[in-house]
PDB file of C-alpha atoms in Angstrom:
ATOM      1  CA  MET T   1      17.298 -28.172  23.450  1.00  0.00           C
ATOM      2  CA  TYR T   2      18.554 -24.825  24.076  1.00  0.00           C
ATOM      3  CA  TYR T   3      18.758 -22.053  21.648  1.00  0.00           C
ATOM      4  CA  PHE T   4      21.237 -19.173  21.959  1.00  0.00           C
ATOM      5  CA  ILE T   5      18.540 -15.821  22.124  1.00  0.00           C
ATOM      6  CA  ALA T   6      20.212 -13.394  19.754  1.00  0.00           C
ATOM      7  CA  ASN T   7      19.000 -10.265  20.852  1.00  0.00           C
ATOM      8  CA  THR T   8      19.945 -10.636  24.779  1.00  0.00           C
ATOM      9  CA  GLU T   9      22.689  -9.116  26.820  1.00  0.00           C
ATOM     10  CA  PRO T  10      24.271 -10.931  28.128  1.00  0.00           C
ATOM     11  CA  HIS T  11      24.206 -13.955  25.962  1.00  0.00           C
ATOM     12  CA  SER T  12      21.573 -16.290  27.411  1.00  0.00           C
ATOM     13  CA  TYR T  13      19.739 -19.445  26.453  1.00  0.00           C
ATOM     14  CA  ILE T  14      16.434 -20.708  26.719  1.00  0.00           C
ATOM     15  CA  CYS T  15      15.056 -24.157  26.220  1.00  0.00           C
ATOM     16  CA  LEU T  16      11.922 -23.890  23.661  1.00  0.00           C
ATOM     17  CA  GLU T  17      10.719 -27.332  24.606  1.00  0.00           C
ATOM     18  CA  CYS T  18      10.594 -26.490  28.225  1.00  0.00           C
ATOM     19  CA  ILE T  19       8.484 -23.156  27.885  1.00  0.00           C
ATOM     20  CA  ARG T  20       5.149 -24.088  29.932  1.00  0.00           C
ATOM     21  CA  MET T  21       3.549 -20.812  29.216  1.00  0.00           C
ATOM     22  CA  LYS T  22       0.727 -20.826  26.698  1.00  0.00           C
ATOM     23  CA  ILE T  23      -0.637 -17.951  24.105  1.00  0.00           C
ATOM     24  CA  LYS T  24      -3.912 -17.445  23.088  1.00  0.00           C
ATOM     25  CA  LEU T  25      -5.725 -15.024  21.048  1.00  0.00           C
ATOM     26  CA  ILE T  26      -9.080 -14.385  21.867  1.00  0.00           C
ATOM     27  CA  THR T  27     -10.924 -12.544  18.780  1.00  0.00           C
ATOM     28  CA  VAL T  28     -14.486 -10.794  18.489  1.00  0.00           C
ATOM     29  CA  GLY T  29     -16.510 -12.042  15.630  1.00  0.00           C
ATOM     30  CA  LYS T  30     -15.553 -15.088  13.108  1.00  0.00           C
ATOM     31  CA  THR T  31     -13.402 -15.408  10.033  1.00  0.00           C
ATOM     32  CA  ASP T  32     -15.235 -15.221   7.073  1.00  0.00           C
ATOM     33  CA  PHE T  33     -12.562 -15.360   4.203  1.00  0.00           C
ATOM     34  CA  SER T  34     -11.377 -18.772   3.239  1.00  0.00           C
ATOM     35  CA  TRP T  35      -8.022 -17.537   2.544  1.00  0.00           C
ATOM     36  CA  ILE T  36      -7.550 -15.769   5.550  1.00  0.00           C
ATOM     37  CA  LYS T  37      -9.008 -19.074   7.662  1.00  0.00           C
ATOM     38  CA  GLU T  38      -6.015 -20.796   5.452  1.00  0.00           C
ATOM     39  CA  GLY T  39      -3.203 -18.373   6.303  1.00  0.00           C
ATOM     40  CA  LEU T  40      -4.412 -18.372   9.729  1.00  0.00           C
ATOM     41  CA  SER T  41      -3.921 -22.478   9.697  1.00  0.00           C
ATOM     42  CA  MET T  42      -0.929 -22.275   8.303  1.00  0.00           C
ATOM     43  CA  TYR T  43       0.885 -19.873  10.684  1.00  0.00           C
ATOM     44  CA  THR T  44      -0.907 -21.815  13.568  1.00  0.00           C
ATOM     45  CA  SER T  45       0.381 -25.000  12.953  1.00  0.00           C
ATOM     46  CA  ARG T  46       3.923 -23.427  12.471  1.00  0.00           C
ATOM     47  CA  LEU T  47       3.814 -21.640  16.115  1.00  0.00           C
ATOM     48  CA  VAL T  48       2.608 -24.654  17.940  1.00  0.00           C
ATOM     49  CA  HIS T  49       6.242 -26.144  17.329  1.00  0.00           C
ATOM     50  CA  TYR T  50       7.167 -23.408  19.400  1.00  0.00           C
ATOM     51  CA  VAL T  51       4.642 -22.451  21.904  1.00  0.00           C
ATOM     52  CA  PRO T  52       1.353 -23.967  22.941  1.00  0.00           C
ATOM     53  CA  PHE T  53      -0.861 -21.542  20.991  1.00  0.00           C
ATOM     54  CA  THR T  54      -4.782 -21.257  20.517  1.00  0.00           C
ATOM     55  CA  VAL T  55      -7.365 -19.054  18.899  1.00  0.00           C
ATOM     56  CA  LEU T  56     -10.822 -18.607  20.458  1.00  0.00           C
ATOM     57  CA  GLU T  57     -13.755 -16.609  18.448  1.00  0.00           C
ATOM     58  CA  ILE T  58     -16.025 -14.915  20.426  1.00  0.00           C
ATOM     59  CA  PRO T  59     -19.134 -14.735  18.439  1.00  0.00           C
ATOM     60  CA  GLU T  60     -20.397 -11.152  17.267  1.00  0.00           C
ATOM     61  CA  LEU T  61     -23.396  -9.922  19.174  1.00  0.00           C
ATOM     62  CA  LYS T  62     -26.266 -10.162  17.419  1.00  0.00           C
ATOM     63  CA  ASN T  63     -29.497  -7.774  17.245  1.00  0.00           C
ATOM     64  CA  VAL T  64     -27.315  -4.667  18.541  1.00  0.00           C
ATOM     65  CA  SER T  65     -28.836  -2.166  16.086  1.00  0.00           C
ATOM     66  CA  SER T  66     -30.433  -0.440  18.912  1.00  0.00           C
ATOM     67  CA  LEU T  67     -27.446  -0.151  21.183  1.00  0.00           C
ATOM     68  CA  SER T  68     -25.222   2.552  21.348  1.00  0.00           C
ATOM     69  CA  LYS T  69     -21.257   1.892  20.597  1.00  0.00           C
ATOM     70  CA  GLU T  70     -20.563   1.650  24.235  1.00  0.00           C
ATOM     71  CA  GLN T  71     -23.249  -0.582  24.864  1.00  0.00           C
ATOM     72  CA  ILE T  72     -21.728  -2.668  22.221  1.00  0.00           C
ATOM     73  CA  LYS T  73     -18.243  -2.809  23.961  1.00  0.00           C
ATOM     74  CA  GLU T  74     -19.395  -3.184  27.408  1.00  0.00           C
ATOM     75  CA  LYS T  75     -21.424  -6.573  26.105  1.00  0.00           C
ATOM     76  CA  GLU T  76     -18.387  -7.502  24.225  1.00  0.00           C
ATOM     77  CA  ALA T  77     -15.969  -6.592  27.274  1.00  0.00           C
ATOM     78  CA  LEU T  78     -18.210  -9.250  29.528  1.00  0.00           C
ATOM     79  CA  LEU T  79     -17.745 -11.932  26.968  1.00  0.00           C
ATOM     80  CA  ILE T  80     -13.583 -11.101  26.579  1.00  0.00           C
ATOM     81  CA  LEU T  81     -13.351 -10.832  30.657  1.00  0.00           C
ATOM     82  CA  ASP T  82     -15.678 -14.175  31.023  1.00  0.00           C
ATOM     83  CA  GLN T  83     -12.651 -15.724  29.137  1.00  0.00           C
ATOM     84  CA  LEU T  84      -9.770 -14.970  31.328  1.00  0.00           C
ATOM     85  CA  LYS T  85      -8.124 -16.016  34.659  1.00  0.00           C
ATOM     86  CA  SER T  86      -6.544 -13.627  37.338  1.00  0.00           C
ATOM     87  CA  ASN T  87      -3.484 -14.903  36.372  1.00  0.00           C
ATOM     88  CA  GLU T  88      -3.238 -14.450  33.092  1.00  0.00           C
ATOM     89  CA  GLU T  89      -1.418 -11.762  31.496  1.00  0.00           C
ATOM     90  CA  LEU T  90      -3.438  -9.805  28.883  1.00  0.00           C
ATOM     91  CA  ILE T  91      -2.308  -7.840  26.077  1.00  0.00           C
ATOM     92  CA  LEU T  92      -4.690  -5.957  24.084  1.00  0.00           C
ATOM     93  CA  LEU T  93      -4.145  -5.213  20.103  1.00  0.00           C
ATOM     94  CA  ASP T  94      -5.385  -1.811  20.177  1.00  0.00           C
ATOM     95  CA  GLU T  95      -4.313   0.599  17.404  1.00  0.00           C
ATOM     96  CA  LYS T  96      -3.515   3.712  19.716  1.00  0.00           C
ATOM     97  CA  ALA T  97      -0.971   1.798  21.146  1.00  0.00           C
ATOM     98  CA  LYS T  98       2.812   1.108  21.317  1.00  0.00           C
ATOM     99  CA  GLN T  99       4.547  -0.196  17.994  1.00  0.00           C
ATOM    100  CA  PHE T 100       7.599  -2.643  17.810  1.00  0.00           C
ATOM    101  CA  ARG T 101       9.477  -3.432  14.681  1.00  0.00           C
ATOM    102  CA  SER T 102       9.657  -7.339  14.522  1.00  0.00           C
ATOM    103  CA  ILE T 103      12.890  -7.744  16.100  1.00  0.00           C
ATOM    104  CA  GLU T 104      11.670  -5.677  19.112  1.00  0.00           C
ATOM    105  CA  PHE T 105       8.407  -7.683  19.443  1.00  0.00           C
ATOM    106  CA  ALA T 106      10.848 -10.676  19.720  1.00  0.00           C
ATOM    107  CA  SER T 107      12.328  -9.367  22.691  1.00  0.00           C
ATOM    108  CA  PHE T 108       9.053  -8.393  24.289  1.00  0.00           C
ATOM    109  CA  ILE T 109       7.732 -11.922  23.879  1.00  0.00           C
ATOM    110  CA  GLU T 110      11.402 -13.304  25.097  1.00  0.00           C
ATOM    111  CA  THR T 111      10.869 -11.315  28.171  1.00  0.00           C
ATOM    112  CA  ARG T 112       8.044 -13.095  29.164  1.00  0.00           C
ATOM    113  CA  LEU T 113       9.713 -16.091  28.168  1.00  0.00           C
ATOM    114  CA  ASN T 114      12.196 -15.511  30.664  1.00  0.00           C
ATOM    115  CA  TYR T 115      10.637 -13.784  33.284  1.00  0.00           C
ATOM    116  CA  SER T 116       7.271 -14.653  33.606  1.00  0.00           C
ATOM    117  CA  SER T 117       4.846 -17.933  34.307  1.00  0.00           C
ATOM    118  CA  LYS T 118       1.918 -16.471  33.153  1.00  0.00           C
ATOM    119  CA  ASP T 119      -0.069 -17.445  29.965  1.00  0.00           C
ATOM    120  CA  ILE T 120      -0.072 -14.655  27.583  1.00  0.00           C
ATOM    121  CA  ILE T 121      -3.912 -13.984  26.283  1.00  0.00           C
ATOM    122  CA  PHE T 122      -3.866 -11.411  23.532  1.00  0.00           C
ATOM    123  CA  VAL T 123      -7.070 -10.167  22.416  1.00  0.00           C
ATOM    124  CA  ILE T 124      -8.480  -8.365  18.849  1.00  0.00           C
ATOM    125  CA  GLY T 125     -11.310  -6.704  19.636  1.00  0.00           C
ATOM    126  CA  GLY T 126     -14.654  -5.423  17.699  1.00  0.00           C
ATOM    127  CA  ALA T 127     -15.213  -3.011  15.409  1.00  0.00           C
ATOM    128  CA  TYR T 128     -15.445  -0.262  18.243  1.00  0.00           C
ATOM    129  CA  GLY T 129     -12.812  -1.452  20.485  1.00  0.00           C
ATOM    130  CA  PHE T 130     -12.442  -1.928  23.756  1.00  0.00           C
ATOM    131  CA  SER T 131     -14.503  -0.935  26.916  1.00  0.00           C
ATOM    132  CA  GLU T 132     -12.764   0.882  29.756  1.00  0.00           C
ATOM    133  CA  LYS T 133     -13.546  -2.185  32.142  1.00  0.00           C
ATOM    134  CA  VAL T 134     -11.640  -4.379  29.379  1.00  0.00           C
ATOM    135  CA  TYR T 135      -8.505  -1.301  29.387  1.00  0.00           C
ATOM    136  CA  LYS T 136      -8.292  -1.442  33.110  1.00  0.00           C
ATOM    137  CA  ARG T 137      -7.784  -5.469  33.386  1.00  0.00           C
ATOM    138  CA  ALA T 138      -5.011  -5.431  30.235  1.00  0.00           C
ATOM    139  CA  ASN T 139      -1.343  -5.671  31.500  1.00  0.00           C
ATOM    140  CA  TYR T 140      -0.452  -4.207  28.125  1.00  0.00           C
ATOM    141  CA  LYS T 141      -1.395  -2.825  25.130  1.00  0.00           C
ATOM    142  CA  LEU T 142       0.553  -3.129  21.639  1.00  0.00           C
ATOM    143  CA  SER T 143      -0.349  -1.867  18.103  1.00  0.00           C
ATOM    144  CA  LEU T 144       0.492  -3.449  14.542  1.00  0.00           C
ATOM    145  CA  SER T 145       0.718  -0.340  12.383  1.00  0.00           C
ATOM    146  CA  ASN T 146      -1.049   3.251  12.285  1.00  0.00           C
ATOM    147  CA  MET T 147      -3.056   2.086   9.828  1.00  0.00           C
ATOM    148  CA  THR T 148      -6.446   0.538  10.190  1.00  0.00           C
ATOM    149  CA  PHE T 149      -6.827  -3.026   9.064  1.00  0.00           C
ATOM    150  CA  SER T 150      -9.960  -5.025   9.017  1.00  0.00           C
ATOM    151  CA  HIS T 151     -10.412  -7.092  12.130  1.00  0.00           C
ATOM    152  CA  GLN T 152     -10.119 -10.398   9.889  1.00  0.00           C
ATOM    153  CA  LEU T 153      -6.867  -9.302   8.767  1.00  0.00           C
ATOM    154  CA  VAL T 154      -5.073  -8.360  11.892  1.00  0.00           C
ATOM    155  CA  ARG T 155      -5.509 -11.809  13.036  1.00  0.00           C
ATOM    156  CA  LEU T 156      -3.335 -12.896   9.811  1.00  0.00           C
ATOM    157  CA  ILE T 157      -1.182 -10.119  10.438  1.00  0.00           C
ATOM    158  CA  PHE T 158      -0.614 -10.665  14.180  1.00  0.00           C
ATOM    159  CA  ILE T 159      -0.315 -14.556  14.184  1.00  0.00           C
ATOM    160  CA  GLU T 160       2.409 -14.292  11.441  1.00  0.00           C
ATOM    161  CA  GLN T 161       3.908 -11.894  13.361  1.00  0.00           C
ATOM    162  CA  LEU T 162       3.852 -14.106  16.511  1.00  0.00           C
ATOM    163  CA  TYR T 163       5.443 -16.798  14.384  1.00  0.00           C
ATOM    164  CA  ARG T 164       8.093 -14.330  13.149  1.00  0.00           C
ATOM    165  CA  ALA T 165       8.842 -13.400  16.816  1.00  0.00           C
ATOM    166  CA  PHE T 166       9.447 -17.155  17.494  1.00  0.00           C
ATOM    167  CA  THR T 167      11.782 -17.689  14.377  1.00  0.00           C
ATOM    168  CA  ILE T 168      13.833 -14.482  15.233  1.00  0.00           C
ATOM    169  CA  LEU T 169      14.008 -15.845  19.033  1.00  0.00           C
ATOM    170  CA  ARG T 170      15.418 -19.370  17.414  1.00  0.00           C
ATOM    171  CA  GLY T 171      17.621 -17.950  14.997  1.00  0.00           C
ATOM    172  CA  GLU T 172      16.127 -19.360  12.147  1.00  0.00           C
ATOM    173  CA  PRO T 173      16.056 -17.884   8.420  1.00  0.00           C
ATOM    174  CA  TYR T 174      12.966 -16.471   7.917  1.00  0.00           C
ATOM    175  CA  HIS T 175      12.967 -12.951   9.222  1.00  0.00           C
ATOM    176  CA  HIS T 176      15.545 -10.637   6.965  1.00  0.00           C
ATOM    177  CA  GLU T 177      17.134  -7.345   8.162  1.00  0.00           C
TER     178      GLU T 177
END
């Protein structure tokens, strides 16, 4: 089934059932709060109706009290980069990056659906952010807000926004503007 994509010029159609792209969210550390787990589960179950979507939690590093912030970022970088294939598009969630309104984010996702066959990997880093190695590997950086959120809460906000983007692309009544 083909769906009209509302924000394209000239008007175009995309077969959401034909999407071969996969989207993965990689996070550093686990989710502790049950209400966040419930929200993640709810939006993940909704998202898989639009695109193959998975979440990978990389365990937090142990015994790091003697390490500097840079050393922690370097160790996390190895764990993150180890999960990536060379043909995947890496998008970092970084507080100093470009921000989108929800419709702009939907358009960002739409562009990738229409013009790229690469799987997309979004990453939420650890408490100290990303190492230079991860920044160099990244294809794009985006920010959810100028505000700082806990890494657990960012997961829920991001997955909800990704779900919202697909409902916008499909013209469903979830988003109001």
